[in-house]
Amino acid sequence: MNIYKILDDLGIEYKKFQHPAVFNCEQAHLLALDIDGAATKNLFIKNKKGNRHF
């Protein structure tokens, strides 16, 4: 499954940020990325019915 293709097909705008892999919030903070929004370690997405998770 390609999440970027799904977003494109649905016409959903997004920004993609490339960075080295990190394994905890402390490592992520050290990257000092200039990204708006809340800091999260993981992204969990589900459909409206709640029966498909990504």
mmCIF file of C-alpha atoms in Angstrom:
data_model
loop_
_atom_site.group_PDB
_atom_site.id
_atom_site.type_symbol
_atom_site.label_atom_id
_atom_site.label_comp_id
_atom_site.label_asym_id
_atom_site.label_seq_id
_atom_site.Cartn_x
_atom_site.Cartn_y
_atom_site.Cartn_z
ATOM 1 C CA MET A 1 0.000 0.000 0.000
ATOM 2 C CA ASN A 2 1.351 3.405 -0.985
ATOM 3 C CA ILE A 3 -0.027 6.075 1.351
ATOM 4 C CA TYR A 4 1.237 8.859 -0.916
ATOM 5 C CA LYS A 5 -0.697 7.469 -3.888
ATOM 6 C CA ILE A 6 -3.835 7.228 -1.754
ATOM 7 C CA LEU A 7 -3.477 10.832 -0.596
ATOM 8 C CA ASP A 8 -2.853 11.970 -4.180
ATOM 9 C CA ASP A 9 -5.828 9.993 -5.517
ATOM 10 C CA LEU A 10 -8.077 11.570 -2.871
ATOM 11 C CA GLY A 11 -6.738 15.056 -3.574
ATOM 12 C CA ILE A 12 -5.422 15.446 -0.029
ATOM 13 C CA GLU A 13 -2.560 17.925 0.288
ATOM 14 C CA TYR A 14 0.449 16.977 2.407
ATOM 15 C CA LYS A 15 4.082 17.837 2.966
ATOM 16 C CA LYS A 16 6.689 15.102 3.061
ATOM 17 C CA PHE A 17 9.785 15.614 5.212
ATOM 18 C CA GLN A 18 12.849 13.407 4.692
ATOM 19 C CA HIS A 19 15.055 12.808 7.742
ATOM 20 C CA PRO A 20 17.229 10.089 9.248
ATOM 21 C CA ALA A 21 15.432 7.356 11.167
ATOM 22 C CA VAL A 22 14.868 8.059 14.868
ATOM 23 C CA PHE A 23 13.721 5.642 17.534
ATOM 24 C CA ASN A 24 12.559 7.925 20.330
ATOM 25 C CA CYS A 25 11.331 11.459 20.924
ATOM 26 C CA GLU A 26 14.704 12.623 22.241
ATOM 27 C CA GLN A 27 16.424 11.666 18.968
ATOM 28 C CA ALA A 28 13.652 13.367 16.983
ATOM 29 C CA HIS A 29 14.084 16.561 18.996
ATOM 30 C CA LEU A 30 17.828 16.574 18.224
ATOM 31 C CA LEU A 31 17.024 16.822 14.496
ATOM 32 C CA ALA A 32 15.655 20.338 15.163
ATOM 33 C CA LEU A 33 13.271 20.115 12.205
ATOM 34 C CA ASP A 34 11.250 23.242 11.437
ATOM 35 C CA ILE A 35 7.831 21.565 11.124
ATOM 36 C CA ASP A 36 4.513 23.080 12.218
ATOM 37 C CA GLY A 37 2.152 20.995 14.332
ATOM 38 C CA ALA A 38 2.290 18.667 17.292
ATOM 39 C CA ALA A 39 5.286 16.404 17.834
ATOM 40 C CA THR A 40 4.387 12.709 17.660
ATOM 41 C CA LYS A 41 6.490 9.570 17.421
ATOM 42 C CA ASN A 42 4.021 7.480 15.429
ATOM 43 C CA LEU A 43 1.193 8.107 13.013
ATOM 44 C CA PHE A 44 -1.888 5.888 13.284
ATOM 45 C CA ILE A 45 -4.654 6.225 10.699
ATOM 46 C CA LYS A 46 -7.996 4.422 10.507
ATOM 47 C CA ASN A 47 -10.982 4.636 8.179
ATOM 48 C CA LYS A 48 -14.347 6.094 9.257
ATOM 49 C CA LYS A 49 -15.768 2.636 10.030
ATOM 50 C CA GLY A 50 -12.756 1.831 12.184
ATOM 51 C CA ASN A 51 -12.172 -1.511 10.489
ATOM 52 C CA ARG A 52 -9.030 -0.618 8.474
ATOM 53 C CA HIS A 53 -5.867 0.651 10.145
ATOM 54 C CA PHE A 54 -2.653 1.992 8.635
#
